[in-house]
Each structure stands twice: as structure tokens, then as C-alpha cells.
Coordinates of C-alpha atoms in Angstrom, one line a residue:
S1 CA -36.6 117.8 -12.5
S2 CA -34.3 119.6 -10.2
G3 CA -34.9 122.9 -11.7
I4 CA -31.4 123.8 -11.8
N5 CA -30.5 126.1 -14.8
A6 CA -27.0 125.5 -16.2
E7 CA -26.8 129.3 -17.1
W8 CA -26.8 130.6 -13.5
P9 CA -23.1 130.3 -12.7
L10 CA -22.6 132.2 -15.9
R11 CA -24.9 135.1 -15.0
P12 CA -23.3 138.2 -13.4
G13 CA -23.6 138.4 -9.7
L14 CA -26.1 140.6 -7.9
E15 CA -24.9 144.1 -7.7
G16 CA -26.5 146.9 -5.6
T17 CA -29.6 146.6 -3.6
P18 CA -32.2 143.8 -4.4
R19 CA -35.8 144.8 -4.6
V20 CA -39.0 143.2 -3.7
A21 CA -40.3 141.1 -6.6
D22 CA -36.7 140.5 -7.7
K23 CA -36.2 136.9 -8.7
L24 CA -32.9 135.4 -7.5
A25 CA -30.8 132.2 -7.9
F26 CA -28.5 131.7 -4.9
K27 CA -26.5 129.2 -2.9
M28 CA -26.5 129.2 1.0
L29 CA -24.9 127.5 3.9
D30 CA -27.2 124.4 4.8
L31 CA -27.1 121.3 6.8
N32 CA -26.8 117.9 5.1
E33 CA -28.3 114.7 6.4
S34 CA -25.6 114.3 8.9
Y35 CA -26.1 117.9 10.1
C36 CA -22.6 119.0 8.7
P37 CA -22.6 122.5 7.2
V38 CA -22.4 122.4 3.3
I39 CA -23.0 124.8 0.5
S40 CA -26.3 124.2 -1.1
E41 CA -27.1 123.8 -4.9
Y42 CA -28.7 126.7 -6.3
K43 CA -32.2 127.7 -5.2
E44 CA -34.4 130.1 -7.0
G45 CA -36.9 132.5 -5.3
I46 CA -38.6 135.8 -5.2
I47 CA -37.7 138.5 -2.8
T48 CA -40.8 139.3 -0.7
E49 CA -39.2 141.6 1.9
Y50 CA -35.9 143.5 2.1
N51 CA -34.7 145.7 4.8
C52 CA -31.8 147.9 3.7
L53 CA -30.8 148.8 7.2
S54 CA -30.6 145.4 8.7
Q55 CA -29.8 143.7 5.4
R56 CA -32.6 141.1 6.2
I57 CA -34.0 139.5 3.1
V58 CA -36.9 137.3 2.9
V59 CA -37.3 134.9 -0.2
K60 CA -40.1 132.8 -1.1
L61 CA -38.7 129.8 -2.9
L62 CA -40.2 128.6 -6.2
P63 CA -42.0 125.2 -5.8
Q64 CA -39.3 123.1 -7.3
F65 CA -36.8 124.3 -4.6
Q66 CA -39.0 123.9 -1.7
N67 CA -38.2 120.2 -1.1
A68 CA -34.6 120.8 -0.9
M69 CA -35.3 122.8 2.3
Q70 CA -37.4 120.3 4.0
K71 CA -35.7 118.4 6.9
S72 CA -36.7 115.2 8.5
G73 CA -34.0 114.5 11.0
K74 CA -34.2 113.5 14.6
F75 CA -33.3 117.0 15.7
E76 CA -35.9 118.8 13.9
M77 CA -38.5 120.3 16.3
D78 CA -41.5 122.2 15.2
D79 CA -44.4 121.6 12.5
S80 CA -44.6 125.4 12.0
Y81 CA -41.3 125.4 10.0
T82 CA -42.2 126.6 6.5
S83 CA -40.1 125.3 3.8
D84 CA -41.1 127.8 1.1
V85 CA -40.0 131.0 2.8
I86 CA -36.4 131.6 4.2
E87 CA -35.2 134.8 5.9
L88 CA -31.5 135.5 6.2
N89 CA -28.9 138.2 6.0
L90 CA -28.0 139.4 2.3
K91 CA -24.3 138.5 3.2
Q92 CA -25.3 134.9 3.7
L93 CA -26.3 134.6 0.2
I94 CA -23.5 132.7 -1.9
E95 CA -23.1 133.6 -5.6
P96 CA -26.6 135.6 -5.8
K97 CA -27.6 136.1 -9.3
L98 CA -30.5 138.4 -10.6
I99 CA -32.5 136.4 -13.0

């Protein structure tokens, strides 16, 4: 199962400051198999860290969304890449929804 919830696009967008332990659905800029930038499908995760000064956010993806982050292309480098945790700027989240 893809885990994508049909209601996410209908939910109101995230307003204000997210908090640790909030559950989010969001899209983000990603690379496809050809390494071209694309907007991802919705991913769902729980905020584990948020710095309001730098706007850095760390999200632990729920298990059904972790495979979507794994890469296996010829340009992938290190084995320490964790596909279940992503760190990005709050402004990089596309259509974030509090769920």
C-alpha cells in the first residue's frame, strides 16, 4: 500500500510554528530515477526536531514512506544515508499539512 491518504490535499495547510511530535503530511523537491528534480508525492512523518531561529526541521518518516526516499543510482555514495529521517528548511516543505 502506498500509504497516501486522499484527504491530505483537502486539509488546511500548516499555519504557524510546527512543534516536536507533530505529525505532518508534506511534499518536497526530490530527484527521480534520472536525477531530474520533481515534486514528490505526499510523505508523512513526525517532527523530531525544530529550530525556530534557523527554521531547520527534522522529520522521521513513517515506515510506509521510507522506501520512497531510498536511492540506488550510480551517483549514490555513502551507506550511512538514513532513509527514515530527513532534515530540511521549513520553507522547503511543499503543501505541509498537520494531521
